[in-house]
N, C-alpha and C. Protein backbone atom coordinates (compact mmCIF):
# COMPACT_ATOMS: atom_id res chain seq x y z
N UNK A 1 102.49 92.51 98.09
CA UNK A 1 101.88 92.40 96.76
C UNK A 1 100.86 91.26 96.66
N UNK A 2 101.09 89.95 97.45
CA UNK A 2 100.26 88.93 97.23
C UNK A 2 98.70 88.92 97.94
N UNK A 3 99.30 89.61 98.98
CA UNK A 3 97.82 90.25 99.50
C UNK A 3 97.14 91.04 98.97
N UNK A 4 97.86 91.94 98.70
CA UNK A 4 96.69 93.21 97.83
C UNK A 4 96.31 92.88 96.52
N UNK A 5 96.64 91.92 95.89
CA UNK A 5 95.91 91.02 95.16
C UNK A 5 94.73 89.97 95.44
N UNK A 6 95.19 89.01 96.50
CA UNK A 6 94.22 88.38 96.55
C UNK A 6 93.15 89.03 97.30
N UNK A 7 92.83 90.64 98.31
CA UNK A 7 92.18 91.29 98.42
C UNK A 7 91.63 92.06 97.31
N UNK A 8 91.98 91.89 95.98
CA UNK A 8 91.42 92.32 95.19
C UNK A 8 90.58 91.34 94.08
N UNK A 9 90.54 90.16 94.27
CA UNK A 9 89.96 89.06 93.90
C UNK A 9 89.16 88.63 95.22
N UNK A 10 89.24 89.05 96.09
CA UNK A 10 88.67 88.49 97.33
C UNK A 10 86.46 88.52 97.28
N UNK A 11 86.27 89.66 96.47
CA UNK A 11 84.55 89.86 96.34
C UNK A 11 84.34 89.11 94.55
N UNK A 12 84.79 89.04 93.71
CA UNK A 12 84.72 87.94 92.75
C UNK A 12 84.68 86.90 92.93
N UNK A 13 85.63 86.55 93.51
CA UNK A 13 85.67 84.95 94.46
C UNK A 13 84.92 84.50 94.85
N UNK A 14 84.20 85.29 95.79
CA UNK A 14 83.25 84.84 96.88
C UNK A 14 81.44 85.07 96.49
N UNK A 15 81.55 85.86 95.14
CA UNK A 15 80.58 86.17 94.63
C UNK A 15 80.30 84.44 93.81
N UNK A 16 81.47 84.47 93.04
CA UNK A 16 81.62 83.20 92.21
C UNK A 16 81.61 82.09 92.80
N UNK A 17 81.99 81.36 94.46
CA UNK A 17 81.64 80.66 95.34
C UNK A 17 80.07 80.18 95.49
N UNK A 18 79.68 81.85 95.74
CA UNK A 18 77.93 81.67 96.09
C UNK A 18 77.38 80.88 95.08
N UNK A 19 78.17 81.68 93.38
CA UNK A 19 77.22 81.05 92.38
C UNK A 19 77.21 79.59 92.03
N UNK A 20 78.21 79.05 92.48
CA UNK A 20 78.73 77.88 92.32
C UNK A 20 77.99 77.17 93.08
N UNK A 21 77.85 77.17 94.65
CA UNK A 21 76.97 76.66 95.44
C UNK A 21 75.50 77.00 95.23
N UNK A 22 75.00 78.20 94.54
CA UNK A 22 73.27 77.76 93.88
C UNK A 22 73.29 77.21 93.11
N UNK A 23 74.40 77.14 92.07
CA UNK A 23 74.19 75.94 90.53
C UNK A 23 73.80 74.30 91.17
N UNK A 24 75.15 73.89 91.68
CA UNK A 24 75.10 72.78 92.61
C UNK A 24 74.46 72.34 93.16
N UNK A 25 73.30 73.17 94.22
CA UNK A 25 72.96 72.91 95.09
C UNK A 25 71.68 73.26 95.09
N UNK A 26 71.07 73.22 94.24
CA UNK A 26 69.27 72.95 93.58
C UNK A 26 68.98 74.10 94.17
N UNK A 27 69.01 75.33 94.00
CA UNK A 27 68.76 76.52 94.43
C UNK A 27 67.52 76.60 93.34
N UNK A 28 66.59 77.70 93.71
CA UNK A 28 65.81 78.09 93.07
C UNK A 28 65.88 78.75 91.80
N UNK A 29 65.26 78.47 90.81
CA UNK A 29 65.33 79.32 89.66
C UNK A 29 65.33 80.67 89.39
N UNK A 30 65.48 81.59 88.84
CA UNK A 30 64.98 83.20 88.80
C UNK A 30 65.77 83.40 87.53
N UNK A 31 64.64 84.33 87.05
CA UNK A 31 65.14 85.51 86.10
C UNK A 31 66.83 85.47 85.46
N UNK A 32 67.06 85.93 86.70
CA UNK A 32 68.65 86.56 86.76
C UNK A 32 69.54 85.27 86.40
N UNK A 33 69.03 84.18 86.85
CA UNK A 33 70.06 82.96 87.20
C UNK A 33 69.65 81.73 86.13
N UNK A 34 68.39 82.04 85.16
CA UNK A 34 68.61 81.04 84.05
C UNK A 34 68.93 80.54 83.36
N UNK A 35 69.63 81.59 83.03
CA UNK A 35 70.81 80.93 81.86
C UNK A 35 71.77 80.43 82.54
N UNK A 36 72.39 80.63 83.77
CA UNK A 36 73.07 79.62 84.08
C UNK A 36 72.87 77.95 84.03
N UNK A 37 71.73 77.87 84.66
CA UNK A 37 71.14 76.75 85.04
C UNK A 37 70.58 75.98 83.79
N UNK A 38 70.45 76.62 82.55
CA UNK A 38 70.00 76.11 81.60
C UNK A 38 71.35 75.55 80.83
N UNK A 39 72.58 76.06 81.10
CA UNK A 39 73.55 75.74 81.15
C UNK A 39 75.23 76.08 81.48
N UNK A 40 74.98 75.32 82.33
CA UNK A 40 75.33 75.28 83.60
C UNK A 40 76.97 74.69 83.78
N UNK A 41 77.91 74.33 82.69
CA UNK A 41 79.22 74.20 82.55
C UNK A 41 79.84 75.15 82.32
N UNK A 42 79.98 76.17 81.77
CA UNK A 42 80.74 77.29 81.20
C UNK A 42 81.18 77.68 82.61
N UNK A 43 79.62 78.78 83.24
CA UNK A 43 79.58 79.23 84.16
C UNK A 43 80.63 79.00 85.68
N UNK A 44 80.48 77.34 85.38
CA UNK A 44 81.13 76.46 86.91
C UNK A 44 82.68 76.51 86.33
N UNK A 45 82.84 76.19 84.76
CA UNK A 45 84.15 76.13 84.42
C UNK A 45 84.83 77.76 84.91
N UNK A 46 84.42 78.91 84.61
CA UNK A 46 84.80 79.93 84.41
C UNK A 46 84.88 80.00 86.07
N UNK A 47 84.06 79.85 86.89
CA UNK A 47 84.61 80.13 88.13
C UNK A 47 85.65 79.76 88.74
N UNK A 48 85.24 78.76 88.35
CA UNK A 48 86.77 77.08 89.04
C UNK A 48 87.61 78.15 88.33
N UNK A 49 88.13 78.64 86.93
CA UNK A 49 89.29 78.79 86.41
C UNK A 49 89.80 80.16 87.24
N UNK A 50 89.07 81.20 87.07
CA UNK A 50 89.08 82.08 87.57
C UNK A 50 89.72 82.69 88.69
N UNK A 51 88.80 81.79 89.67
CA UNK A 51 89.24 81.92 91.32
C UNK A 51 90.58 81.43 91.52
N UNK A 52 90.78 80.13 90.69
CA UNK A 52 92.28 79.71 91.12
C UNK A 52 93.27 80.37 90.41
N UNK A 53 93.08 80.94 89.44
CA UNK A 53 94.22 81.86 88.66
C UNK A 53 94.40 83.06 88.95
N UNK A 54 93.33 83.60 89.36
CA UNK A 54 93.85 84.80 90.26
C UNK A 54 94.53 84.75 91.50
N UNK A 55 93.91 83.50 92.66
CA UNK A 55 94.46 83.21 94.04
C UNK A 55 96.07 83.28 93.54
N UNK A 56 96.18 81.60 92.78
CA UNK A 56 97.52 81.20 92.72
C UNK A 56 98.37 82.46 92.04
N UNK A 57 97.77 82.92 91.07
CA UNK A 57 98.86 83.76 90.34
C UNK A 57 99.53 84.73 91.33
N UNK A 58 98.73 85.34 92.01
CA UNK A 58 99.04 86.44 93.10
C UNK A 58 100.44 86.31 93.86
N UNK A 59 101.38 85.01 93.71
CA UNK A 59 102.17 84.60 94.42
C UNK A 59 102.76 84.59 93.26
N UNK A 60 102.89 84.72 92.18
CA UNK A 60 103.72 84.73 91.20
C UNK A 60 104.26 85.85 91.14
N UNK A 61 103.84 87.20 92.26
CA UNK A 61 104.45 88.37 92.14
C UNK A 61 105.49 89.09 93.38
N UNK A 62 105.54 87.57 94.11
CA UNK A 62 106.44 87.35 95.82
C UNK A 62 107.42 86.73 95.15
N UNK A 63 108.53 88.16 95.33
CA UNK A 63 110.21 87.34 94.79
C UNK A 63 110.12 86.91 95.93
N UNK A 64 110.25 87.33 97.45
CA UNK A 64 110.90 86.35 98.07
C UNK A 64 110.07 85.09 98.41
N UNK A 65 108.93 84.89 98.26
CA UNK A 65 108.37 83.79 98.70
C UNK A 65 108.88 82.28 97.38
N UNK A 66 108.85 83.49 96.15
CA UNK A 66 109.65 82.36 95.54
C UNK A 66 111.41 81.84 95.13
N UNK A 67 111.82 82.97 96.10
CA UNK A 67 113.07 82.55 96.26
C UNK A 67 113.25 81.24 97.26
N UNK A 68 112.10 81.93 98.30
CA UNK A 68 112.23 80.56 99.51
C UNK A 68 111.56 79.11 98.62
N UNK A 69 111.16 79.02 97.71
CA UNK A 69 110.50 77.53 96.92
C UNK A 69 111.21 78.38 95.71
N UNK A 70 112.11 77.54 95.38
CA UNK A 70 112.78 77.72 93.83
C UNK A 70 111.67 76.71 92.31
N UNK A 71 111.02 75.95 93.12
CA UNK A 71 110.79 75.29 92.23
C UNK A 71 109.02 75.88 91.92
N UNK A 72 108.43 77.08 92.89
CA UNK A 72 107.00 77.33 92.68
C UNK A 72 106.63 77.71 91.72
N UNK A 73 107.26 78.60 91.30
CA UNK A 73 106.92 79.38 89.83
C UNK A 73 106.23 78.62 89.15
N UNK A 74 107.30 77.37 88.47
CA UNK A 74 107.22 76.81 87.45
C UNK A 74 106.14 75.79 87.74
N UNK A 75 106.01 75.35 88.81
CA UNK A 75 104.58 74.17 88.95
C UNK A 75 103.45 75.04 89.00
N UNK A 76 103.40 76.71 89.60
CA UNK A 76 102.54 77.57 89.60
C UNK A 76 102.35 77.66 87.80
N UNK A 77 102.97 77.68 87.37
CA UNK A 77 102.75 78.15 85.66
C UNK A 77 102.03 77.13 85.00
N UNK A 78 102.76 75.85 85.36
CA UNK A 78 101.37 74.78 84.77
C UNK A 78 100.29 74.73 85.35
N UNK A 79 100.08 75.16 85.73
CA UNK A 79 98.60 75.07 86.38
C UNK A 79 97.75 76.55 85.93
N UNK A 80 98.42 77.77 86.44
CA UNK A 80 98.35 78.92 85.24
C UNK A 80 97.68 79.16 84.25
N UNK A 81 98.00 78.45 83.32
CA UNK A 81 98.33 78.52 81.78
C UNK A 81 96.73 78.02 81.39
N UNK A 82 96.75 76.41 81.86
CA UNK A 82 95.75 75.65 81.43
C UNK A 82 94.34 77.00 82.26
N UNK A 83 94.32 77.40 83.71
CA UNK A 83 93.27 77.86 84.50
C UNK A 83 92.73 79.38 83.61
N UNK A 84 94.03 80.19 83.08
CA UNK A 84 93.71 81.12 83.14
C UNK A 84 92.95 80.79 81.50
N UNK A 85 93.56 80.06 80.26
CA UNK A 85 92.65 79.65 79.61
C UNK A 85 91.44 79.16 79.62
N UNK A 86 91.08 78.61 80.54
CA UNK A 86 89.90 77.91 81.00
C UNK A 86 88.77 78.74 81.49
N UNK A 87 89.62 79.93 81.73
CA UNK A 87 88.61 81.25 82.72
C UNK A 87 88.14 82.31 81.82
N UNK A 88 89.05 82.33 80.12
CA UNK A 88 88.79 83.24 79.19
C UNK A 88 88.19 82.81 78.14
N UNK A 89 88.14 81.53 77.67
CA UNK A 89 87.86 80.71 76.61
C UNK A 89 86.25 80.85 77.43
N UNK A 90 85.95 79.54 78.95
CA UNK A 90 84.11 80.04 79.37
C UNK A 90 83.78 81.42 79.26
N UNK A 91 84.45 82.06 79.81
CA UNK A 91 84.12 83.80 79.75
C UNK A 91 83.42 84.23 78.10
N UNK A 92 84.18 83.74 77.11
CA UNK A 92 83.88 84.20 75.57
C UNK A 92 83.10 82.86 75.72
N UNK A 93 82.61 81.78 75.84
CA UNK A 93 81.43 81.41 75.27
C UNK A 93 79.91 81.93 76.10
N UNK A 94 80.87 82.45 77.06
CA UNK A 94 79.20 82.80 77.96
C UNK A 94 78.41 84.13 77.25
N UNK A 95 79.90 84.89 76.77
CA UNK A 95 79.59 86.03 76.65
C UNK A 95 78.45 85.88 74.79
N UNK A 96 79.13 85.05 74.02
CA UNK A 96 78.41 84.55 72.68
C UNK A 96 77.13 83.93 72.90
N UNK A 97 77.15 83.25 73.81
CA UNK A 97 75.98 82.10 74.06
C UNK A 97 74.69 82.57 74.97
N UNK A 98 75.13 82.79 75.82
CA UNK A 98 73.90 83.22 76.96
C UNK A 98 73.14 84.02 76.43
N UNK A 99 71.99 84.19 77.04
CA UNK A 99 71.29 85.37 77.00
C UNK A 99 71.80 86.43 77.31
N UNK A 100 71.56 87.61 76.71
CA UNK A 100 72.02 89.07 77.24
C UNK A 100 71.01 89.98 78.08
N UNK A 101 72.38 89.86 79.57
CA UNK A 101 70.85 90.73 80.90
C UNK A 101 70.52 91.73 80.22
N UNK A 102 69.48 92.25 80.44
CA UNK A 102 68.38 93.57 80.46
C UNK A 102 69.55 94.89 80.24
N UNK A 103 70.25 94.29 81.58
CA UNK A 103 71.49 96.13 82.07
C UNK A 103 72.92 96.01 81.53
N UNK A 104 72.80 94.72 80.31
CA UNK A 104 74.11 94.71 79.50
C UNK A 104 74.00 95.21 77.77
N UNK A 105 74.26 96.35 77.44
CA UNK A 105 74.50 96.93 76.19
C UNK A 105 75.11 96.10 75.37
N UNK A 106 75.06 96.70 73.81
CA UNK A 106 75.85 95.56 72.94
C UNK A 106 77.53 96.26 73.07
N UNK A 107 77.38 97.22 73.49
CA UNK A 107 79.10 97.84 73.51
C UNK A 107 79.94 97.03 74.88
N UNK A 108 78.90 96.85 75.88
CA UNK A 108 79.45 96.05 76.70
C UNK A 108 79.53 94.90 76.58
N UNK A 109 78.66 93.90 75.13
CA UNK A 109 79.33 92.45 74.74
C UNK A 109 80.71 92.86 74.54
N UNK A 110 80.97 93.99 73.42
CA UNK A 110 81.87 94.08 72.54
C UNK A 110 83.04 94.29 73.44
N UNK A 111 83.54 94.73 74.47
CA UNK A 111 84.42 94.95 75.32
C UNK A 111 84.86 93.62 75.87
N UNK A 112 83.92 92.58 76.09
CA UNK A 112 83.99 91.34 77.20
C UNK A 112 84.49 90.33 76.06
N UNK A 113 84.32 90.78 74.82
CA UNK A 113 84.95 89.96 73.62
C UNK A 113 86.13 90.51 73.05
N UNK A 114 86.82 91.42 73.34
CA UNK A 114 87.75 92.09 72.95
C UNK A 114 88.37 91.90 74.45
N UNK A 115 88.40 91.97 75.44
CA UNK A 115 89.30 91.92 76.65
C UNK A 115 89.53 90.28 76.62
N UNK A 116 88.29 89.27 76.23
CA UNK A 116 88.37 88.00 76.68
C UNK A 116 89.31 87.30 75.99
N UNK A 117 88.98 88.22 74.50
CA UNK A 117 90.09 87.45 73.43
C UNK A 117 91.75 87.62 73.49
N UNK A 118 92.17 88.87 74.49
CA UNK A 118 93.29 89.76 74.86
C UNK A 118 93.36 89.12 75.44
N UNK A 119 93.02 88.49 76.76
CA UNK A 119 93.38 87.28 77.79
C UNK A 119 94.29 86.31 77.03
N UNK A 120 93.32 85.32 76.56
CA UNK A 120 93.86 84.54 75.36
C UNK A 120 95.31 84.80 75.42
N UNK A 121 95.37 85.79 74.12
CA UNK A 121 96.17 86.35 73.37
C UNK A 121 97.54 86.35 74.21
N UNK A 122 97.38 87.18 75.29
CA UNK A 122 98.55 87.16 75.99
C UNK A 122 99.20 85.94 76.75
N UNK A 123 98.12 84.94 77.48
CA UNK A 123 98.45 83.82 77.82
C UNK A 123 99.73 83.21 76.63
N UNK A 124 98.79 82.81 75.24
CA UNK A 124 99.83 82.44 74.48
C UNK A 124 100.47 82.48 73.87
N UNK A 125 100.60 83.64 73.53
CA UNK A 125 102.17 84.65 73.62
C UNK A 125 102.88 84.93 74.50
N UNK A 126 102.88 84.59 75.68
CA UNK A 126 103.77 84.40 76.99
C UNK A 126 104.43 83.29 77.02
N UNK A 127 103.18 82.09 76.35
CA UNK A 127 103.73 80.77 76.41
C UNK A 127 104.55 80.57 75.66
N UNK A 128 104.44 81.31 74.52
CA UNK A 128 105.40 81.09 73.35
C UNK A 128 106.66 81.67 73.31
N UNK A 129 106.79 83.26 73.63
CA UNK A 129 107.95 83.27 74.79
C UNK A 129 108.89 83.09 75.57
N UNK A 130 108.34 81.93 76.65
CA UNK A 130 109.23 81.29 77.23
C UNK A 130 109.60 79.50 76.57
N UNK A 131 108.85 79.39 75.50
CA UNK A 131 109.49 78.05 74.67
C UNK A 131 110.58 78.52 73.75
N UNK A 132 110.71 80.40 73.56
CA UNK A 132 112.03 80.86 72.89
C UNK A 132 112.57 81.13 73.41
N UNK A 133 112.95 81.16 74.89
CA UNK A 133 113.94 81.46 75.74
C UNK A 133 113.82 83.23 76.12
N UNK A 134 112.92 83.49 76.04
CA UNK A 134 112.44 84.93 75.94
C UNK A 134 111.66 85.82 77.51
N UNK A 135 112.45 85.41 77.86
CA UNK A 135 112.14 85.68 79.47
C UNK A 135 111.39 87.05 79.82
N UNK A 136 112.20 88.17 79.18
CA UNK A 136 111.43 89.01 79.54
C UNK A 136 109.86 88.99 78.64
N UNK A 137 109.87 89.20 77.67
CA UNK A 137 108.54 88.94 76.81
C UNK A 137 107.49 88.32 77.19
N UNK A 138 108.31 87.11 77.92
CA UNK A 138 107.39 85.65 78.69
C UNK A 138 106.65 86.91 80.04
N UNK A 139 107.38 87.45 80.39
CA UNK A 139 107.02 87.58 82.12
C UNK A 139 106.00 89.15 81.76
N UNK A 140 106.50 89.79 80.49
CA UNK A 140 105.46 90.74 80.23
C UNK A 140 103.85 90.36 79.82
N UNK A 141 104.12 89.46 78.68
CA UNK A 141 102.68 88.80 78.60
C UNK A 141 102.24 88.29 79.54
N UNK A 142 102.51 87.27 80.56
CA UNK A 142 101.88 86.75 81.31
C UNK A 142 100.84 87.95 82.26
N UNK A 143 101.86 88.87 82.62
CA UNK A 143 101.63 89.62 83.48
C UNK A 143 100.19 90.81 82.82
N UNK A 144 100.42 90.84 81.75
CA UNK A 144 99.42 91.60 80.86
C UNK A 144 97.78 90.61 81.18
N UNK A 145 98.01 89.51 81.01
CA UNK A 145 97.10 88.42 81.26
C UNK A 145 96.40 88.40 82.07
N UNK A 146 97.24 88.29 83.34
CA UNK A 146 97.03 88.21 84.65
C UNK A 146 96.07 89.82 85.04
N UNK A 147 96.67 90.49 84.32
CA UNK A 147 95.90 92.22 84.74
C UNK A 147 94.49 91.85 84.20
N UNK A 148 93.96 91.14 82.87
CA UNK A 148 93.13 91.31 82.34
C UNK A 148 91.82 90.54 83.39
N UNK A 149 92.70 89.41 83.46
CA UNK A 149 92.06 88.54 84.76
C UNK A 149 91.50 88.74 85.85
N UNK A 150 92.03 89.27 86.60
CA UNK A 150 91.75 90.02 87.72
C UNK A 150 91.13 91.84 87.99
N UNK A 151 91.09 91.78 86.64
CA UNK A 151 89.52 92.54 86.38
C UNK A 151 88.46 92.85 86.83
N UNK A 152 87.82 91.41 87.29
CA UNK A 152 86.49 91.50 88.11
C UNK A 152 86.51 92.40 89.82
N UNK A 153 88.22 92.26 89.61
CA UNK A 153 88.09 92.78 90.88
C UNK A 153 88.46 94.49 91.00
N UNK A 154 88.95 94.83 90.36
CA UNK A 154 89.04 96.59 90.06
C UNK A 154 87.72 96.68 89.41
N UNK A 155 86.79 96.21 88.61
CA UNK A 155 85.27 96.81 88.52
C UNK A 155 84.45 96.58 89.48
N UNK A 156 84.81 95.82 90.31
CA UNK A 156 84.03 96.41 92.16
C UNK A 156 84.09 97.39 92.31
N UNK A 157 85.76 97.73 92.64
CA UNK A 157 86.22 99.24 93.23
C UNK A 157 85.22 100.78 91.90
N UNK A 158 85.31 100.24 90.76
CA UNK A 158 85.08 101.11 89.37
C UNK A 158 83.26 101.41 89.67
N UNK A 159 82.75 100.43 90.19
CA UNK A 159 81.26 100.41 90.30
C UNK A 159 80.82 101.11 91.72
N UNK A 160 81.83 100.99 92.81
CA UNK A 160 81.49 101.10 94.35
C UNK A 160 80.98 102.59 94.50
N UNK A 161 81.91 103.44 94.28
CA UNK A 161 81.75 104.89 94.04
C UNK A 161 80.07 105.58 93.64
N UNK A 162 80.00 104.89 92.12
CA UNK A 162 78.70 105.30 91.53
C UNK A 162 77.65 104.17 92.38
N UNK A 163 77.66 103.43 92.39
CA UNK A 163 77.06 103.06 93.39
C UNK A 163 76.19 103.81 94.67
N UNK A 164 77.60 104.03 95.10
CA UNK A 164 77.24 105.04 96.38
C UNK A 164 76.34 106.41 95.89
N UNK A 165 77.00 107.30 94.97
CA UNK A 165 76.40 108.39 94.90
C UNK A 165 75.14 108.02 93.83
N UNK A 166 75.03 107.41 92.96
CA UNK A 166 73.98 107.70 91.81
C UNK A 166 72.48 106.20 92.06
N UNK A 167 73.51 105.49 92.57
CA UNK A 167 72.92 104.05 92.09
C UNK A 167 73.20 103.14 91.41
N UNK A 168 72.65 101.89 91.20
CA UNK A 168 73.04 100.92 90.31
C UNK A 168 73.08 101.09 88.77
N UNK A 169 74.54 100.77 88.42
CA UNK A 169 74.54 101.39 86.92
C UNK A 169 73.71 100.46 85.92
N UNK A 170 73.71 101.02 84.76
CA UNK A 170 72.82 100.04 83.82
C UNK A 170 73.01 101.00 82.43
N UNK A 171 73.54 100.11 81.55
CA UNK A 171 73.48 100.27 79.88
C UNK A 171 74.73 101.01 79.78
N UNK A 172 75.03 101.79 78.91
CA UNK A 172 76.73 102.71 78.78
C UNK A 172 77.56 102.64 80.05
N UNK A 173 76.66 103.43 81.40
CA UNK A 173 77.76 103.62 82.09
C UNK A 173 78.35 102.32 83.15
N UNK A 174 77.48 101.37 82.90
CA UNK A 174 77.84 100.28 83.28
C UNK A 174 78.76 99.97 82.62
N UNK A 175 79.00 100.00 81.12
CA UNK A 175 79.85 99.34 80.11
C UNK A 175 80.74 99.82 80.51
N UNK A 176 81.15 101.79 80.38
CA UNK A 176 82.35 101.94 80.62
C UNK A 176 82.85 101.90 82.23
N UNK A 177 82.12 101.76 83.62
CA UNK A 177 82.62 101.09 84.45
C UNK A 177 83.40 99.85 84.41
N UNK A 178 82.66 98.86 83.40
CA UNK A 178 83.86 97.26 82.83
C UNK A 178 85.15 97.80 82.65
N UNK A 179 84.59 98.81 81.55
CA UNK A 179 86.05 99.29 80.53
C UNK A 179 86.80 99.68 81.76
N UNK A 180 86.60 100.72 82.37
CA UNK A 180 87.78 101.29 83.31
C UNK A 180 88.45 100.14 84.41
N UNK A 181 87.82 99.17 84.73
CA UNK A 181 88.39 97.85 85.63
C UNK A 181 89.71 97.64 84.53
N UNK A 182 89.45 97.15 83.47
CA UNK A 182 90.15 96.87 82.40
C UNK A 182 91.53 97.50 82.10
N UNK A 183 91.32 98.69 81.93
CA UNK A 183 92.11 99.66 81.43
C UNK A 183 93.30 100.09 82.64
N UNK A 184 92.45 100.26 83.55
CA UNK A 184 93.08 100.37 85.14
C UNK A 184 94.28 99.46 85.45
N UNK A 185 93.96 98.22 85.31
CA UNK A 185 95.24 97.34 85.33
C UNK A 185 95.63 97.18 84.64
N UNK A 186 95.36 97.15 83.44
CA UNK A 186 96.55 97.33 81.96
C UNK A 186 97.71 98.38 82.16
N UNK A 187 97.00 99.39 82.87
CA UNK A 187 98.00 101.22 82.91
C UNK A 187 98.41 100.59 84.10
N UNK A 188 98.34 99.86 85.29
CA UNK A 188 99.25 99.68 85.64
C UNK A 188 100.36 98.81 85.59
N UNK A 189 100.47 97.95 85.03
CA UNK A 189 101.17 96.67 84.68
C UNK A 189 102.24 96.74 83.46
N UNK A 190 101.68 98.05 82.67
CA UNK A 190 102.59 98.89 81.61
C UNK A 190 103.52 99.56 82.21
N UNK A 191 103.15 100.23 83.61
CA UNK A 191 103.91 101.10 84.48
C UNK A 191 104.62 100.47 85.05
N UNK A 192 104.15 99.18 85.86
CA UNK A 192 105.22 98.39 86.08
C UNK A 192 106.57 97.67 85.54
N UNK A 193 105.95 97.47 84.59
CA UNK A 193 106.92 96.83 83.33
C UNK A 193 108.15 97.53 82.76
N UNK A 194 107.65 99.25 82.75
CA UNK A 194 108.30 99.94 82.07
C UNK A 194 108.83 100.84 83.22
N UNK A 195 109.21 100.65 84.57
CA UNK A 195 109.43 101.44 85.53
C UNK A 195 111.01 100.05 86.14
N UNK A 196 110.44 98.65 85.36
CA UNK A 196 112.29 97.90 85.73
C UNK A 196 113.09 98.34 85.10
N UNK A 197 114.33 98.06 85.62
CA UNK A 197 115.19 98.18 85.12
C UNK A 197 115.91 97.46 83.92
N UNK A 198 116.71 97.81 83.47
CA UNK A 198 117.20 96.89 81.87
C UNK A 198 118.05 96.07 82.73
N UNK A 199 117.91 95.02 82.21
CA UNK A 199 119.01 93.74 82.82
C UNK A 199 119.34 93.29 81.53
N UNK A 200 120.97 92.74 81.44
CA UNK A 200 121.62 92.21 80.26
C UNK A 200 120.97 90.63 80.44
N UNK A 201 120.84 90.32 78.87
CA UNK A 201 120.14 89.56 78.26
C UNK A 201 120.40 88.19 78.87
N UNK A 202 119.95 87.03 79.05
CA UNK A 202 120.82 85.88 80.02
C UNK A 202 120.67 84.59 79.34
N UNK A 203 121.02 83.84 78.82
CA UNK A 203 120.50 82.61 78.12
C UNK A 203 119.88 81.69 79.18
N UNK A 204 119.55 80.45 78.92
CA UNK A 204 118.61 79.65 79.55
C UNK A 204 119.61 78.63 80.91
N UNK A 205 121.17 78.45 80.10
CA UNK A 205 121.62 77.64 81.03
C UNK A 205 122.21 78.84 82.38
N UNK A 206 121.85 80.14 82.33
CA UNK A 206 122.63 81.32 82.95
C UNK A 206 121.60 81.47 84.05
N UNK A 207 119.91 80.89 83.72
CA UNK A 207 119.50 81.17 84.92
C UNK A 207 119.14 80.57 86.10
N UNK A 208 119.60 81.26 87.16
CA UNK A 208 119.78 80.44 88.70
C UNK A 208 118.22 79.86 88.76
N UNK A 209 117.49 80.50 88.80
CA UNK A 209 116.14 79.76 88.95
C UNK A 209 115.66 79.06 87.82
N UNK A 210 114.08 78.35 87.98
CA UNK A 210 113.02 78.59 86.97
C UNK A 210 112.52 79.99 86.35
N UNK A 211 112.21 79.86 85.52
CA UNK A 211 111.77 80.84 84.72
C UNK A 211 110.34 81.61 85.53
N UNK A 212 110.13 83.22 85.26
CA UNK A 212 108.89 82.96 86.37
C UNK A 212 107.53 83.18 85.32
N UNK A 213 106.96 83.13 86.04
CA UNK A 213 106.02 83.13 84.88
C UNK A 213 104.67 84.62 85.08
N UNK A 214 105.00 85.11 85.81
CA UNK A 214 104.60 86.80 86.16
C UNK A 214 104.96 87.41 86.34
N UNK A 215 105.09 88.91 86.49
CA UNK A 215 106.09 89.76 86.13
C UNK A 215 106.93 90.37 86.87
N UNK A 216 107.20 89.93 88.28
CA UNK A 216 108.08 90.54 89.34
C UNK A 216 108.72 89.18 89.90
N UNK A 217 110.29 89.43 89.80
CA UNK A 217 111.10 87.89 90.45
C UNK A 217 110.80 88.37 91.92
C-alpha cells in the first residue's frame, strides 16, 4: 500500500521539486511561470506541504510497519495535520489570487475551491474526532483528506490516456479530467471504509496503540 501510493505522488512530487528549484534558483521568467515568481510563497508553501503529506501519510496506511514503531502514527499525525493544512489553505489562495492560465475554465476554479475547502474540512473534522475519542470518525476523515490530497496524482493517470489519443486538454475537458482525479479517490476510500469490518466500540484507555491517524491499522 505504501508504495503504490508514494508511486502515485511520485510525478507531482517531482514536478513540484522542479518548480521549487526554478523559483529558488533565478530561473528565467515566462508566461507560464509569472505568477509564481511574482509571488512566490504560496506556491513554495503548497509544495513543501504537499510532497511531505502525501510521502509521509502513505505510511499511515502500513499496519505492519506501524505495528513495528508503535509510536509512528502519532508523531506522523503531528506533522500531518499542520502539512496537509498548509498544502490546502496555499492551494485556495493560489487558486483566489493568481492569475487564471489561458487552459483553466471558471468551472475548473470552482472545483479546486470546493475540493480545497473539502481538504480543510476533513482534516478538521478528523482532528476533532480524535480529541472525542472517536476513532473511527477520526481515521475516516483523515483518510477522506488524504484521498483529496493525493489527487494530483490520479489526474496524471485521468489526463495520460487523452493525452495519448486526442492531445493536450484545455477548458471543460480539462476541468472534468481534475474532477475525475478527485472523485476517483473519494469512490475509493468510501469503498474502503465501507468494505471493514464493524469492530465493538473501544474507549481510549482500551487502546493497545496510538490512535492512527489514516485509515488502515
Amino acid at each position: 500500500m505504501p508504495a503504490g501510493l508514494i508511486m502515485l505522488s511520485a510525478v507531482p512530487v517531482v514536478a513540484g521539486a522542479a518548480r521549487f528549484a526554478e523559483l529558488t534558483g533565478g530561473a528565467t521568467v515566462t508566461p507560464d511561470s509569472a505568477r509564481f515568481f511574482a509571488s512566490p510563497v504560496p506556491v513554495l508553501v503548497h509544495i513543501v506541504g504537499a510532497s511531505l503529506y502525501c510521502l509521509l501519510g502513505a505510511f499511515q496506511f502500513a499496519g505492519g510497519f506501524r505495528r513495528r514503531r508503535p509510536g509512528w502514527h502519532r508523531m506522523a499525525g503531528r506533522l500531518l495535520i499542520p502539512l496537509g493544512l498548509a498544502a490546502a489553505l496555499s492551494g485556495l489562495w493560489m487558486t483566489l489570487f493568481y492569475p487564471r492560465p489561458p487552459s483553466d475554465v471558471e468551472l475548473l476554479t470552482g472545483f479546486r475551491l470546493v475540493f480545497g475547502s473539502a481538504m480543510v474540512g476533513c482534516i478538521v473534522l478528523g482532528f476533532a474526532a480524535i480529541r472525542h475519542r472517536d476513532i473511527a470518525g477520526h481515521r475516516a476523515w483523515m483518510a477522506r483528506g488524504y484521498a483529496i490530497g493525493l489527487g494530483a496524482g490520479t489526474q496524471v493517470l485521468t489526463h495520460l490516456p487523452w493525452i495519448l489519443l486526442v492531445g493536450q486538454p484545455g477548458g471543460l475537458s480539462r476541468a472534468l479530467l481534475m474532477l475525475a482525479g478527485w472523485v476517483i479517490n473519494l469512490a475509493v476510500i468510501e469503498w474502503a471504509l465501507r468494505r471493514r469490518p464493524t469492530r465493538p466500540t473501544r474507549t481510549a484507555k482500551a487502546l493497545p496503540t496510538p490512535v492512527s491517524v489514516l485509515a488502515n491499522e
